[in-house]
Amino acid sequence: MTDPDTIRSIIGNVISFGLFLSPVPTFVKIWKQKAVEQFSPIPYLATLLNCMLWVFYGLPIVHPNSILVVTINSTGLILEGIYLTIFFLYSPCKLRIKVLMYLAAEIAFMAAVVAVVLTTAHTHDLRSLIVGILCVIFGTCMYASPLAVMKLVIQTRSVKYMPFTLSLAGFLNGVCWTTYALIRFDIFITIPNGLGALFGLIQLVLYAIYFRATPQDQPAGEVELPSKTLEV
């Protein structure tokens, strides 16, 4: 009989995959228009770094028996790389330079983390502790990124800026991974995903409150944030 823990983690992976796919409509739009307009690369850069950290965390040399953490975040790593490649191709020169600088900084940071952890921490517990703390910090930052959008929804009384599917996927992803982590009692997975579930729930509540007040001339999620909000 299949272990319930495994079933929950597989469901969490499926929902996480849906979350990673949620930016596809945005990049289809960028591809068709051949321009990034006022879209920001920051959320995708943040998610890329978050995925890199979780892949490292799930490796047997750091935290054994975490293959499902590795598989879903490896998938996310590939998808974020594709998104950033498309973004780079259709960005103006100045923005391309900024994206490259951020990518270089992230790669250098990850190289430093790997080198320090593998050379100074000689037990799985210590390695898991160091990398886990970093995962909590950057995972929380990734999940907290919609806060600016939530503020804008309240200010404008409109959900045009907050796609429902992204909010729902974020909530379900947080709930599934928090449940999985509580059963295994992995505090490093619990904290960021618990916050992700909370932020996702708040977004869904805001959506329910302001959906009827949103003008129907444009579908939700099709209007970009003001450039001031999305500057790199």
PDB file of C-alpha atoms in Angstrom:
ATOM      1  CA  MET A   1       0.000   0.000   0.000  1.00  0.00           C
ATOM      2  CA  THR A   2       1.263   3.452  -0.871  1.00  0.00           C
ATOM      3  CA  ASP A   3       2.459   5.548   2.074  1.00  0.00           C
ATOM      4  CA  PRO A   4       0.048   8.494   2.730  1.00  0.00           C
ATOM      5  CA  ASP A   5       3.109  10.700   3.226  1.00  0.00           C
ATOM      6  CA  THR A   6       4.261   9.857  -0.300  1.00  0.00           C
ATOM      7  CA  ILE A   7       0.792  10.526  -1.730  1.00  0.00           C
ATOM      8  CA  ARG A   8       0.666  13.952  -0.089  1.00  0.00           C
ATOM      9  CA  SER A   9       4.132  14.841  -1.346  1.00  0.00           C
ATOM     10  CA  ILE A  10       3.237  13.763  -4.900  1.00  0.00           C
ATOM     11  CA  ILE A  11       0.073  15.889  -4.776  1.00  0.00           C
ATOM     12  CA  GLY A  12       2.223  18.759  -3.509  1.00  0.00           C
ATOM     13  CA  ASN A  13       4.577  18.275  -6.447  1.00  0.00           C
ATOM     14  CA  VAL A  14       1.690  18.334  -8.933  1.00  0.00           C
ATOM     15  CA  ILE A  15       0.316  21.561  -7.453  1.00  0.00           C
ATOM     16  CA  SER A  16       3.808  23.085  -7.332  1.00  0.00           C
ATOM     17  CA  PHE A  17       4.179  22.233 -11.011  1.00  0.00           C
ATOM     18  CA  GLY A  18       0.953  24.115 -11.677  1.00  0.00           C
ATOM     19  CA  LEU A  19       2.319  27.070  -9.731  1.00  0.00           C
ATOM     20  CA  PHE A  20       5.507  27.062 -11.811  1.00  0.00           C
ATOM     21  CA  LEU A  21       3.397  26.983 -14.991  1.00  0.00           C
ATOM     22  CA  SER A  22       1.177  29.899 -13.933  1.00  0.00           C
ATOM     23  CA  PRO A  23       3.386  32.577 -15.628  1.00  0.00           C
ATOM     24  CA  VAL A  24       2.941  30.897 -19.040  1.00  0.00           C
ATOM     25  CA  PRO A  25       0.170  33.313 -20.208  1.00  0.00           C
ATOM     26  CA  THR A  26       2.416  36.269 -19.338  1.00  0.00           C
ATOM     27  CA  PHE A  27       5.281  34.916 -21.425  1.00  0.00           C
ATOM     28  CA  VAL A  28       3.006  33.967 -24.301  1.00  0.00           C
ATOM     29  CA  LYS A  29       1.945  37.618 -24.316  1.00  0.00           C
ATOM     30  CA  ILE A  30       5.587  38.770 -24.238  1.00  0.00           C
ATOM     31  CA  TRP A  31       6.428  36.356 -27.067  1.00  0.00           C
ATOM     32  CA  LYS A  32       3.565  37.590 -29.238  1.00  0.00           C
ATOM     33  CA  GLN A  33       4.227  41.283 -28.596  1.00  0.00           C
ATOM     34  CA  LYS A  34       8.014  40.885 -28.872  1.00  0.00           C
ATOM     35  CA  ALA A  35       8.387  43.195 -25.855  1.00  0.00           C
ATOM     36  CA  VAL A  36       8.395  42.871 -22.056  1.00  0.00           C
ATOM     37  CA  GLU A  37       6.715  46.280 -21.652  1.00  0.00           C
ATOM     38  CA  GLN A  38       6.516  46.972 -17.890  1.00  0.00           C
ATOM     39  CA  PHE A  39       6.777  43.390 -16.669  1.00  0.00           C
ATOM     40  CA  SER A  40       9.482  42.792 -14.065  1.00  0.00           C
ATOM     41  CA  PRO A  41      12.013  39.920 -14.037  1.00  0.00           C
ATOM     42  CA  ILE A  42      12.368  40.074 -10.243  1.00  0.00           C
ATOM     43  CA  PRO A  43       9.737  37.408  -9.361  1.00  0.00           C
ATOM     44  CA  TYR A  44      11.338  34.946 -11.784  1.00  0.00           C
ATOM     45  CA  LEU A  45      14.856  35.709 -10.581  1.00  0.00           C
ATOM     46  CA  ALA A  46      13.704  35.235  -6.983  1.00  0.00           C
ATOM     47  CA  THR A  47      12.029  31.930  -7.816  1.00  0.00           C
ATOM     48  CA  LEU A  48      15.124  30.773  -9.716  1.00  0.00           C
ATOM     49  CA  LEU A  49      17.332  31.331  -6.658  1.00  0.00           C
ATOM     50  CA  ASN A  50      14.750  29.714  -4.401  1.00  0.00           C
ATOM     51  CA  CYS A  51      14.667  26.607  -6.630  1.00  0.00           C
ATOM     52  CA  MET A  52      18.464  26.380  -6.697  1.00  0.00           C
ATOM     53  CA  LEU A  53      18.596  26.451  -2.900  1.00  0.00           C
ATOM     54  CA  TRP A  54      15.895  23.788  -2.541  1.00  0.00           C
ATOM     55  CA  VAL A  55      17.579  21.504  -5.079  1.00  0.00           C
ATOM     56  CA  PHE A  56      20.799  21.754  -3.066  1.00  0.00           C
ATOM     57  CA  TYR A  57      18.882  21.186   0.180  1.00  0.00           C
ATOM     58  CA  GLY A  58      17.274  18.016  -1.181  1.00  0.00           C
ATOM     59  CA  LEU A  59      20.497  16.405  -2.400  1.00  0.00           C
ATOM     60  CA  PRO A  60      21.647  13.283  -0.479  1.00  0.00           C
ATOM     61  CA  ILE A  61      24.842  15.072   0.598  1.00  0.00           C
ATOM     62  CA  VAL A  62      22.766  17.683   2.450  1.00  0.00           C
ATOM     63  CA  HIS A  63      19.365  16.224   3.386  1.00  0.00           C
ATOM     64  CA  PRO A  64      18.924  12.531   2.453  1.00  0.00           C
ATOM     65  CA  ASN A  65      15.577  11.037   1.387  1.00  0.00           C
ATOM     66  CA  SER A  66      14.252  14.257  -0.144  1.00  0.00           C
ATOM     67  CA  ILE A  67      13.989  13.165  -3.774  1.00  0.00           C
ATOM     68  CA  LEU A  68      10.568  14.785  -4.280  1.00  0.00           C
ATOM     69  CA  VAL A  69      11.935  18.138  -3.133  1.00  0.00           C
ATOM     70  CA  VAL A  70      14.711  17.792  -5.710  1.00  0.00           C
ATOM     71  CA  THR A  71      12.454  16.743  -8.591  1.00  0.00           C
ATOM     72  CA  ILE A  72       9.883  19.532  -8.345  1.00  0.00           C
ATOM     73  CA  ASN A  73      12.457  22.256  -7.758  1.00  0.00           C
ATOM     74  CA  SER A  74      14.602  20.974 -10.624  1.00  0.00           C
ATOM     75  CA  THR A  75      11.510  21.315 -12.815  1.00  0.00           C
ATOM     76  CA  GLY A  76      10.962  24.821 -11.476  1.00  0.00           C
ATOM     77  CA  LEU A  77      14.598  25.652 -12.150  1.00  0.00           C
ATOM     78  CA  ILE A  78      14.237  24.657 -15.809  1.00  0.00           C
ATOM     79  CA  LEU A  79      10.960  26.563 -16.257  1.00  0.00           C
ATOM     80  CA  GLU A  80      12.291  29.730 -14.618  1.00  0.00           C
ATOM     81  CA  GLY A  81      15.337  29.499 -16.873  1.00  0.00           C
ATOM     82  CA  ILE A  82      13.034  29.354 -19.912  1.00  0.00           C
ATOM     83  CA  TYR A  83      10.999  32.325 -18.656  1.00  0.00           C
ATOM     84  CA  LEU A  84      14.119  34.401 -18.064  1.00  0.00           C
ATOM     85  CA  THR A  85      15.500  33.475 -21.489  1.00  0.00           C
ATOM     86  CA  ILE A  86      12.317  34.751 -23.155  1.00  0.00           C
ATOM     87  CA  PHE A  87      12.375  37.842 -20.953  1.00  0.00           C
ATOM     88  CA  PHE A  88      16.010  38.505 -21.873  1.00  0.00           C
ATOM     89  CA  LEU A  89      15.371  38.125 -25.616  1.00  0.00           C
ATOM     90  CA  TYR A  90      12.645  40.778 -25.648  1.00  0.00           C
ATOM     91  CA  SER A  91      14.127  43.208 -23.117  1.00  0.00           C
ATOM     92  CA  PRO A  92      15.792  46.536 -23.931  1.00  0.00           C
ATOM     93  CA  CYS A  93      19.575  46.612 -23.605  1.00  0.00           C
ATOM     94  CA  LYS A  94      19.613  48.338 -20.211  1.00  0.00           C
ATOM     95  CA  LEU A  95      17.277  45.777 -18.686  1.00  0.00           C
ATOM     96  CA  ARG A  96      19.246  42.905 -20.209  1.00  0.00           C
ATOM     97  CA  ILE A  97      22.356  44.121 -18.412  1.00  0.00           C
ATOM     98  CA  LYS A  98      20.468  44.238 -15.108  1.00  0.00           C
ATOM     99  CA  VAL A  99      19.121  40.716 -15.613  1.00  0.00           C
ATOM    100  CA  LEU A 100      22.622  39.420 -16.361  1.00  0.00           C
ATOM    101  CA  MET A 101      23.962  41.153 -13.257  1.00  0.00           C
ATOM    102  CA  TYR A 102      21.293  39.549 -11.081  1.00  0.00           C
ATOM    103  CA  LEU A 103      21.946  36.136 -12.632  1.00  0.00           C
ATOM    104  CA  ALA A 104      25.693  36.479 -12.103  1.00  0.00           C
ATOM    105  CA  ALA A 105      25.112  37.461  -8.474  1.00  0.00           C
ATOM    106  CA  GLU A 106      22.807  34.478  -7.912  1.00  0.00           C
ATOM    107  CA  ILE A 107      25.258  32.016  -9.474  1.00  0.00           C
ATOM    108  CA  ALA A 108      28.135  33.451  -7.432  1.00  0.00           C
ATOM    109  CA  PHE A 109      26.020  33.263  -4.271  1.00  0.00           C
ATOM    110  CA  MET A 110      25.072  29.629  -4.910  1.00  0.00           C
ATOM    111  CA  ALA A 111      28.677  28.697  -5.662  1.00  0.00           C
ATOM    112  CA  ALA A 112      29.726  30.285  -2.369  1.00  0.00           C
ATOM    113  CA  VAL A 113      26.960  28.487  -0.448  1.00  0.00           C
ATOM    114  CA  VAL A 114      27.890  25.107  -1.933  1.00  0.00           C
ATOM    115  CA  ALA A 115      31.597  25.634  -1.270  1.00  0.00           C
ATOM    116  CA  VAL A 116      31.134  26.812   2.321  1.00  0.00           C
ATOM    117  CA  VAL A 117      28.594  24.136   3.259  1.00  0.00           C
ATOM    118  CA  LEU A 118      30.532  21.214   1.789  1.00  0.00           C
ATOM    119  CA  THR A 119      33.902  22.298   3.181  1.00  0.00           C
ATOM    120  CA  THR A 120      32.915  23.488   6.667  1.00  0.00           C
ATOM    121  CA  ALA A 121      29.847  21.417   7.585  1.00  0.00           C
ATOM    122  CA  HIS A 122      30.667  17.725   7.859  1.00  0.00           C
ATOM    123  CA  THR A 123      27.349  16.274   9.045  1.00  0.00           C
ATOM    124  CA  HIS A 124      23.951  16.043   7.385  1.00  0.00           C
ATOM    125  CA  ASP A 125      22.320  17.789  10.340  1.00  0.00           C
ATOM    126  CA  LEU A 126      24.598  20.817  10.135  1.00  0.00           C
ATOM    127  CA  ARG A 127      24.368  21.032   6.345  1.00  0.00           C
ATOM    128  CA  SER A 128      20.582  20.771   6.504  1.00  0.00           C
ATOM    129  CA  LEU A 129      20.500  23.500   9.147  1.00  0.00           C
ATOM    130  CA  ILE A 130      22.601  25.975   7.150  1.00  0.00           C
ATOM    131  CA  VAL A 131      20.911  25.416   3.788  1.00  0.00           C
ATOM    132  CA  GLY A 132      17.494  25.121   5.425  1.00  0.00           C
ATOM    133  CA  ILE A 133      17.810  28.553   7.031  1.00  0.00           C
ATOM    134  CA  LEU A 134      18.713  30.050   3.650  1.00  0.00           C
ATOM    135  CA  CYS A 135      15.733  28.270   2.055  1.00  0.00           C
ATOM    136  CA  VAL A 136      13.422  29.723   4.704  1.00  0.00           C
ATOM    137  CA  ILE A 137      14.735  33.245   4.140  1.00  0.00           C
ATOM    138  CA  PHE A 138      14.549  33.215   0.343  1.00  0.00           C
ATOM    139  CA  GLY A 139      11.392  31.088   0.213  1.00  0.00           C
ATOM    140  CA  THR A 140       9.656  33.605   2.452  1.00  0.00           C
ATOM    141  CA  CYS A 141      10.826  36.444   0.204  1.00  0.00           C
ATOM    142  CA  MET A 142       9.431  34.628  -2.841  1.00  0.00           C
ATOM    143  CA  TYR A 143       6.045  34.050  -1.222  1.00  0.00           C
ATOM    144  CA  ALA A 144       5.937  37.616   0.122  1.00  0.00           C
ATOM    145  CA  SER A 145       6.430  39.119  -3.342  1.00  0.00           C
ATOM    146  CA  PRO A 146       2.638  39.438  -3.991  1.00  0.00           C
ATOM    147  CA  LEU A 147       2.286  41.840  -1.022  1.00  0.00           C
ATOM    148  CA  ALA A 148       2.702  44.842  -3.324  1.00  0.00           C
ATOM    149  CA  VAL A 149      -0.029  43.460  -5.577  1.00  0.00           C
ATOM    150  CA  MET A 150      -2.360  42.929  -2.613  1.00  0.00           C
ATOM    151  CA  LYS A 151      -1.807  46.528  -1.532  1.00  0.00           C
ATOM    152  CA  LEU A 152      -2.629  47.684  -5.059  1.00  0.00           C
ATOM    153  CA  VAL A 153      -5.829  45.596  -5.098  1.00  0.00           C
ATOM    154  CA  ILE A 154      -6.983  47.332  -1.917  1.00  0.00           C
ATOM    155  CA  GLN A 155      -6.039  50.781  -3.232  1.00  0.00           C
ATOM    156  CA  THR A 156      -7.731  50.325  -6.614  1.00  0.00           C
ATOM    157  CA  ARG A 157     -10.554  48.048  -5.383  1.00  0.00           C
ATOM    158  CA  SER A 158      -9.814  45.903  -8.433  1.00  0.00           C
ATOM    159  CA  VAL A 159      -8.455  42.369  -8.912  1.00  0.00           C
ATOM    160  CA  LYS A 160      -7.240  43.071 -12.451  1.00  0.00           C
ATOM    161  CA  TYR A 161      -3.703  43.042 -11.101  1.00  0.00           C
ATOM    162  CA  MET A 162      -4.039  39.707  -9.255  1.00  0.00           C
ATOM    163  CA  PRO A 163      -4.760  36.580 -11.376  1.00  0.00           C
ATOM    164  CA  PHE A 164      -7.064  34.153  -9.564  1.00  0.00           C
ATOM    165  CA  THR A 165      -5.254  31.025 -10.799  1.00  0.00           C
ATOM    166  CA  LEU A 166      -1.918  32.220  -9.408  1.00  0.00           C
ATOM    167  CA  SER A 167      -3.468  33.024  -6.018  1.00  0.00           C
ATOM    168  CA  LEU A 168      -5.248  29.658  -5.858  1.00  0.00           C
ATOM    169  CA  ALA A 169      -2.149  27.711  -6.918  1.00  0.00           C
ATOM    170  CA  GLY A 170      -0.043  29.530  -4.324  1.00  0.00           C
ATOM    171  CA  PHE A 171      -2.550  28.733  -1.583  1.00  0.00           C
ATOM    172  CA  LEU A 172      -2.913  25.049  -2.496  1.00  0.00           C
ATOM    173  CA  ASN A 173       0.837  24.659  -2.911  1.00  0.00           C
ATOM    174  CA  GLY A 174       1.450  26.157   0.537  1.00  0.00           C
ATOM    175  CA  VAL A 175      -1.190  23.961   2.192  1.00  0.00           C
ATOM    176  CA  CYS A 176       0.074  20.720   0.625  1.00  0.00           C
ATOM    177  CA  TRP A 177       3.734  21.305   1.408  1.00  0.00           C
ATOM    178  CA  THR A 178       2.964  22.542   4.936  1.00  0.00           C
ATOM    179  CA  THR A 179       0.971  19.357   5.598  1.00  0.00           C
ATOM    180  CA  TYR A 180       3.796  17.243   4.167  1.00  0.00           C
ATOM    181  CA  ALA A 181       6.389  19.082   6.274  1.00  0.00           C
ATOM    182  CA  LEU A 182       4.380  18.857   9.512  1.00  0.00           C
ATOM    183  CA  ILE A 183       4.047  15.090   9.149  1.00  0.00           C
ATOM    184  CA  ARG A 184       7.796  14.747   8.653  1.00  0.00           C
ATOM    185  CA  PHE A 185       8.361  17.690  11.009  1.00  0.00           C
ATOM    186  CA  ASP A 186      10.684  19.575   8.676  1.00  0.00           C
ATOM    187  CA  ILE A 187      10.650  23.127  10.017  1.00  0.00           C
ATOM    188  CA  PHE A 188      12.508  24.490   6.994  1.00  0.00           C
ATOM    189  CA  ILE A 189       9.720  23.413   4.639  1.00  0.00           C
ATOM    190  CA  THR A 190       6.976  24.326   7.123  1.00  0.00           C
ATOM    191  CA  ILE A 191       7.815  28.015   7.663  1.00  0.00           C
ATOM    192  CA  PRO A 192       7.963  29.357   4.068  1.00  0.00           C
ATOM    193  CA  ASN A 193       5.102  27.182   2.847  1.00  0.00           C
ATOM    194  CA  GLY A 194       2.968  28.018   5.878  1.00  0.00           C
ATOM    195  CA  LEU A 195       3.477  31.691   5.072  1.00  0.00           C
ATOM    196  CA  GLY A 196       2.753  30.920   1.413  1.00  0.00           C
ATOM    197  CA  ALA A 197      -0.572  29.334   2.385  1.00  0.00           C
ATOM    198  CA  LEU A 198      -1.400  32.371   4.539  1.00  0.00           C
ATOM    199  CA  PHE A 199      -0.546  34.890   1.801  1.00  0.00           C
ATOM    200  CA  GLY A 200      -2.474  32.799  -0.739  1.00  0.00           C
ATOM    201  CA  LEU A 201      -5.526  32.728   1.532  1.00  0.00           C
ATOM    202  CA  ILE A 202      -5.380  36.506   1.982  1.00  0.00           C
ATOM    203  CA  GLN A 203      -5.233  36.927  -1.804  1.00  0.00           C
ATOM    204  CA  LEU A 204      -8.280  34.682  -2.256  1.00  0.00           C
ATOM    205  CA  VAL A 205     -10.199  36.657   0.375  1.00  0.00           C
ATOM    206  CA  LEU A 206      -9.288  39.912  -1.381  1.00  0.00           C
ATOM    207  CA  TYR A 207     -10.363  38.387  -4.689  1.00  0.00           C
ATOM    208  CA  ALA A 208     -13.752  37.455  -3.222  1.00  0.00           C
ATOM    209  CA  ILE A 209     -14.185  40.960  -1.780  1.00  0.00           C
ATOM    210  CA  TYR A 210     -13.175  42.988  -4.839  1.00  0.00           C
ATOM    211  CA  PHE A 211     -14.134  40.726  -7.757  1.00  0.00           C
ATOM    212  CA  ARG A 212     -17.583  42.263  -8.237  1.00  0.00           C
ATOM    213  CA  ALA A 213     -16.135  45.773  -8.055  1.00  0.00           C
ATOM    214  CA  THR A 214     -13.656  45.033 -10.858  1.00  0.00           C
ATOM    215  CA  PRO A 215     -14.571  46.514 -14.272  1.00  0.00           C
ATOM    216  CA  GLN A 216     -15.215  43.755 -16.788  1.00  0.00           C
ATOM    217  CA  ASP A 217     -13.598  45.525 -19.745  1.00  0.00           C
ATOM    218  CA  GLN A 218     -10.380  43.550 -19.224  1.00  0.00           C
ATOM    219  CA  PRO A 219      -9.906  40.060 -17.787  1.00  0.00           C
ATOM    220  CA  ALA A 220      -8.270  39.718 -14.381  1.00  0.00           C
ATOM    221  CA  GLY A 221      -4.530  39.473 -14.589  1.00  0.00           C
ATOM    222  CA  GLU A 222      -4.256  41.082 -18.002  1.00  0.00           C
ATOM    223  CA  VAL A 223      -3.366  44.548 -16.746  1.00  0.00           C
ATOM    224  CA  GLU A 224       0.221  45.076 -15.673  1.00  0.00           C
ATOM    225  CA  LEU A 225       1.289  46.875 -12.548  1.00  0.00           C
ATOM    226  CA  PRO A 226       2.408  50.479 -12.848  1.00  0.00           C
ATOM    227  CA  SER A 227       6.041  50.797 -13.892  1.00  0.00           C
ATOM    228  CA  LYS A 228       6.973  52.324 -10.547  1.00  0.00           C
ATOM    229  CA  THR A 229       5.876  49.141  -8.806  1.00  0.00           C
ATOM    230  CA  LEU A 230       7.720  46.869 -11.198  1.00  0.00           C
ATOM    231  CA  GLU A 231      11.023  48.617 -11.586  1.00  0.00           C
ATOM    232  CA  VAL A 232      14.103  46.438 -11.196  1.00  0.00           C
TER     233      VAL A 232
END
